[in-house]
Amino acid sequence: MSHEYTHLLTTQLDSQRIYYNDLLDETTAQLSAMTKQVTGLYSESHTFQLENNSLVRQNNETEATRSKLHDENITLARRLDTYKEHYGKYKQELIAEKQVKH
């Protein structure tokens, strides 16, 4: 009876060892897959961060250009207004001279 009990206990312990070894192998495989996934996500995050930095730089440059063009547009609009005023004065002077000659 003692021999049968020892055999039964050994068999049960072997089954448990196999079960837990399989569980450990499965868990290790899952951990490895997750580690690869995290590494990939970290790499992707780094790539996105670099792209974001580039886009921020590009946006800053575009904003600086837009601001410069806006200032230039204001300057040109003022200059145009000045030219219109001068044109109006010269036109009135020309009309006045024509009326004087006639």
JSON list of C-alpha atoms in Angstrom, two decimals:
[
{"chain": "A", "resi": 1, "resn": "MET", "atom": "CA", "xyz": [0.00, 0.00, 0.00]},
{"chain": "A", "resi": 2, "resn": "SER", "atom": "CA", "xyz": [2.82, 2.38, 0.83]},
{"chain": "A", "resi": 3, "resn": "HIS", "atom": "CA", "xyz": [4.35, 1.74, -2.58]},
{"chain": "A", "resi": 4, "resn": "GLU", "atom": "CA", "xyz": [1.04, 2.51, -4.34]},
{"chain": "A", "resi": 5, "resn": "TYR", "atom": "CA", "xyz": [0.59, 5.68, -2.29]},
{"chain": "A", "resi": 6, "resn": "THR", "atom": "CA", "xyz": [4.14, 6.78, -3.14]},
{"chain": "A", "resi": 7, "resn": "HIS", "atom": "CA", "xyz": [3.54, 6.03, -6.82]},
{"chain": "A", "resi": 8, "resn": "LEU", "atom": "CA", "xyz": [0.23, 7.92, -6.78]},
{"chain": "A", "resi": 9, "resn": "LEU", "atom": "CA", "xyz": [1.82, 10.87, -5.02]},
{"chain": "A", "resi": 10, "resn": "THR", "atom": "CA", "xyz": [4.77, 10.88, -7.43]},
{"chain": "A", "resi": 11, "resn": "THR", "atom": "CA", "xyz": [2.44, 10.74, -10.42]},
{"chain": "A", "resi": 12, "resn": "GLN", "atom": "CA", "xyz": [0.34, 13.57, -9.05]},
{"chain": "A", "resi": 13, "resn": "LEU", "atom": "CA", "xyz": [3.43, 15.68, -8.35]},
{"chain": "A", "resi": 14, "resn": "ASP", "atom": "CA", "xyz": [4.76, 14.99, -11.86]},
{"chain": "A", "resi": 15, "resn": "SER", "atom": "CA", "xyz": [1.41, 16.06, -13.33]},
{"chain": "A", "resi": 16, "resn": "GLN", "atom": "CA", "xyz": [1.46, 19.23, -11.28]},
{"chain": "A", "resi": 17, "resn": "ARG", "atom": "CA", "xyz": [5.08, 19.91, -12.31]},
{"chain": "A", "resi": 18, "resn": "ILE", "atom": "CA", "xyz": [4.21, 19.44, -15.98]},
{"chain": "A", "resi": 19, "resn": "TYR", "atom": "CA", "xyz": [1.12, 21.68, -15.60]},
{"chain": "A", "resi": 20, "resn": "TYR", "atom": "CA", "xyz": [3.07, 24.46, -13.89]},
{"chain": "A", "resi": 21, "resn": "ASN", "atom": "CA", "xyz": [6.00, 24.16, -16.30]},
{"chain": "A", "resi": 22, "resn": "ASP", "atom": "CA", "xyz": [3.56, 24.48, -19.22]},
{"chain": "A", "resi": 23, "resn": "LEU", "atom": "CA", "xyz": [1.90, 27.43, -17.49]},
{"chain": "A", "resi": 24, "resn": "LEU", "atom": "CA", "xyz": [5.31, 29.00, -16.89]},
{"chain": "A", "resi": 25, "resn": "ASP", "atom": "CA", "xyz": [6.29, 28.46, -20.56]},
{"chain": "A", "resi": 26, "resn": "GLU", "atom": "CA", "xyz": [3.01, 30.02, -21.71]},
{"chain": "A", "resi": 27, "resn": "THR", "atom": "CA", "xyz": [3.43, 32.96, -19.36]},
{"chain": "A", "resi": 28, "resn": "THR", "atom": "CA", "xyz": [7.04, 33.41, -20.50]},
{"chain": "A", "resi": 29, "resn": "ALA", "atom": "CA", "xyz": [5.92, 33.38, -24.15]},
{"chain": "A", "resi": 30, "resn": "GLN", "atom": "CA", "xyz": [3.19, 35.95, -23.39]},
{"chain": "A", "resi": 31, "resn": "LEU", "atom": "CA", "xyz": [5.69, 38.12, -21.53]},
{"chain": "A", "resi": 32, "resn": "SER", "atom": "CA", "xyz": [8.12, 37.89, -24.44]},
{"chain": "A", "resi": 33, "resn": "ALA", "atom": "CA", "xyz": [5.38, 38.87, -26.91]},
{"chain": "A", "resi": 34, "resn": "MET", "atom": "CA", "xyz": [4.32, 41.77, -24.70]},
{"chain": "A", "resi": 35, "resn": "THR", "atom": "CA", "xyz": [7.93, 42.89, -24.34]},
{"chain": "A", "resi": 36, "resn": "LYS", "atom": "CA", "xyz": [8.28, 42.93, -28.13]},
{"chain": "A", "resi": 37, "resn": "GLN", "atom": "CA", "xyz": [5.01, 44.83, -28.39]},
{"chain": "A", "resi": 38, "resn": "VAL", "atom": "CA", "xyz": [6.16, 47.40, -25.80]},
{"chain": "A", "resi": 39, "resn": "THR", "atom": "CA", "xyz": [9.48, 47.77, -27.61]},
{"chain": "A", "resi": 40, "resn": "GLY", "atom": "CA", "xyz": [7.62, 48.33, -30.89]},
{"chain": "A", "resi": 41, "resn": "LEU", "atom": "CA", "xyz": [5.28, 50.84, -29.28]},
{"chain": "A", "resi": 42, "resn": "TYR", "atom": "CA", "xyz": [8.21, 52.68, -27.71]},
{"chain": "A", "resi": 43, "resn": "SER", "atom": "CA", "xyz": [9.91, 52.84, -31.10]},
{"chain": "A", "resi": 44, "resn": "GLU", "atom": "CA", "xyz": [6.69, 54.04, -32.72]},
{"chain": "A", "resi": 45, "resn": "SER", "atom": "CA", "xyz": [6.24, 56.62, -29.96]},
{"chain": "A", "resi": 46, "resn": "HIS", "atom": "CA", "xyz": [9.79, 57.87, -30.51]},
{"chain": "A", "resi": 47, "resn": "THR", "atom": "CA", "xyz": [9.12, 58.13, -34.25]},
{"chain": "A", "resi": 48, "resn": "PHE", "atom": "CA", "xyz": [5.91, 60.08, -33.58]},
{"chain": "A", "resi": 49, "resn": "GLN", "atom": "CA", "xyz": [7.76, 62.37, -31.18]},
{"chain": "A", "resi": 50, "resn": "LEU", "atom": "CA", "xyz": [10.40, 63.12, -33.82]},
{"chain": "A", "resi": 51, "resn": "GLU", "atom": "CA", "xyz": [7.69, 63.74, -36.40]},
{"chain": "A", "resi": 52, "resn": "ASN", "atom": "CA", "xyz": [5.83, 65.98, -33.94]},
{"chain": "A", "resi": 53, "resn": "ASN", "atom": "CA", "xyz": [8.99, 67.98, -33.23]},
{"chain": "A", "resi": 54, "resn": "SER", "atom": "CA", "xyz": [9.51, 68.41, -36.97]},
{"chain": "A", "resi": 55, "resn": "LEU", "atom": "CA", "xyz": [5.91, 69.53, -37.46]},
{"chain": "A", "resi": 56, "resn": "VAL", "atom": "CA", "xyz": [6.18, 71.98, -34.55]},
{"chain": "A", "resi": 57, "resn": "ARG", "atom": "CA", "xyz": [9.34, 73.45, -36.12]},
{"chain": "A", "resi": 58, "resn": "GLN", "atom": "CA", "xyz": [7.63, 73.63, -39.49]},
{"chain": "A", "resi": 59, "resn": "ASN", "atom": "CA", "xyz": [4.56, 75.25, -37.92]},
{"chain": "A", "resi": 60, "resn": "ASN", "atom": "CA", "xyz": [6.74, 77.83, -36.16]},
{"chain": "A", "resi": 61, "resn": "GLU", "atom": "CA", "xyz": [8.50, 78.65, -39.43]},
{"chain": "A", "resi": 62, "resn": "THR", "atom": "CA", "xyz": [5.16, 78.91, -41.24]},
{"chain": "A", "resi": 63, "resn": "GLU", "atom": "CA", "xyz": [3.78, 81.16, -38.52]},
{"chain": "A", "resi": 64, "resn": "ALA", "atom": "CA", "xyz": [6.86, 83.40, -38.72]},
{"chain": "A", "resi": 65, "resn": "THR", "atom": "CA", "xyz": [6.46, 83.59, -42.51]},
{"chain": "A", "resi": 66, "resn": "ARG", "atom": "CA", "xyz": [2.73, 84.31, -42.15]},
{"chain": "A", "resi": 67, "resn": "SER", "atom": "CA", "xyz": [3.43, 87.06, -39.63]},
{"chain": "A", "resi": 68, "resn": "LYS", "atom": "CA", "xyz": [6.09, 88.58, -41.89]},
{"chain": "A", "resi": 69, "resn": "LEU", "atom": "CA", "xyz": [3.74, 88.46, -44.88]},
{"chain": "A", "resi": 70, "resn": "HIS", "atom": "CA", "xyz": [0.95, 89.99, -42.79]},
{"chain": "A", "resi": 71, "resn": "ASP", "atom": "CA", "xyz": [3.25, 92.87, -41.79]},
{"chain": "A", "resi": 72, "resn": "GLU", "atom": "CA", "xyz": [4.32, 93.26, -45.41]},
{"chain": "A", "resi": 73, "resn": "ASN", "atom": "CA", "xyz": [0.68, 93.31, -46.49]},
{"chain": "A", "resi": 74, "resn": "ILE", "atom": "CA", "xyz": [-0.08, 96.08, -43.99]},
{"chain": "A", "resi": 75, "resn": "THR", "atom": "CA", "xyz": [2.89, 98.07, -45.25]},
{"chain": "A", "resi": 76, "resn": "LEU", "atom": "CA", "xyz": [1.81, 97.62, -48.87]},
{"chain": "A", "resi": 77, "resn": "ALA", "atom": "CA", "xyz": [-1.79, 98.55, -48.04]},
{"chain": "A", "resi": 78, "resn": "ARG", "atom": "CA", "xyz": [-0.56, 101.79, -46.43]},
{"chain": "A", "resi": 79, "resn": "ARG", "atom": "CA", "xyz": [1.65, 102.47, -49.39]},
{"chain": "A", "resi": 80, "resn": "LEU", "atom": "CA", "xyz": [-1.31, 101.87, -51.71]},
{"chain": "A", "resi": 81, "resn": "ASP", "atom": "CA", "xyz": [-3.44, 104.26, -49.69]},
{"chain": "A", "resi": 82, "resn": "THR", "atom": "CA", "xyz": [-0.69, 106.90, -49.96]},
{"chain": "A", "resi": 83, "resn": "TYR", "atom": "CA", "xyz": [-0.47, 106.35, -53.73]},
{"chain": "A", "resi": 84, "resn": "LYS", "atom": "CA", "xyz": [-4.26, 106.65, -54.01]},
{"chain": "A", "resi": 85, "resn": "GLU", "atom": "CA", "xyz": [-4.18, 109.93, -52.09]},
{"chain": "A", "resi": 86, "resn": "HIS", "atom": "CA", "xyz": [-1.41, 111.26, -54.33]},
{"chain": "A", "resi": 87, "resn": "TYR", "atom": "CA", "xyz": [-3.29, 110.08, -57.41]},
{"chain": "A", "resi": 88, "resn": "GLY", "atom": "CA", "xyz": [-6.44, 111.82, -56.20]},
{"chain": "A", "resi": 89, "resn": "LYS", "atom": "CA", "xyz": [-4.54, 115.08, -55.57]},
{"chain": "A", "resi": 90, "resn": "TYR", "atom": "CA", "xyz": [-2.76, 114.94, -58.94]},
{"chain": "A", "resi": 91, "resn": "LYS", "atom": "CA", "xyz": [-6.04, 114.16, -60.69]},
{"chain": "A", "resi": 92, "resn": "GLN", "atom": "CA", "xyz": [-7.73, 117.15, -59.04]},
{"chain": "A", "resi": 93, "resn": "GLU", "atom": "CA", "xyz": [-4.77, 119.35, -59.96]},
{"chain": "A", "resi": 94, "resn": "LEU", "atom": "CA", "xyz": [-4.91, 118.11, -63.54]},
{"chain": "A", "resi": 95, "resn": "ILE", "atom": "CA", "xyz": [-8.67, 118.75, -63.73]},
{"chain": "A", "resi": 96, "resn": "ALA", "atom": "CA", "xyz": [-8.12, 122.23, -62.26]},
{"chain": "A", "resi": 97, "resn": "GLU", "atom": "CA", "xyz": [-5.40, 122.98, -64.82]},
{"chain": "A", "resi": 98, "resn": "LYS", "atom": "CA", "xyz": [-7.61, 121.81, -67.66]},
{"chain": "A", "resi": 99, "resn": "GLN", "atom": "CA", "xyz": [-10.45, 124.04, -66.45]},
{"chain": "A", "resi": 100, "resn": "VAL", "atom": "CA", "xyz": [-8.08, 127.00, -66.21]},
{"chain": "A", "resi": 101, "resn": "LYS", "atom": "CA", "xyz": [-6.84, 126.43, -69.77]},
{"chain": "A", "resi": 102, "resn": "HIS", "atom": "CA", "xyz": [-10.32, 126.26, -71.20]}
]
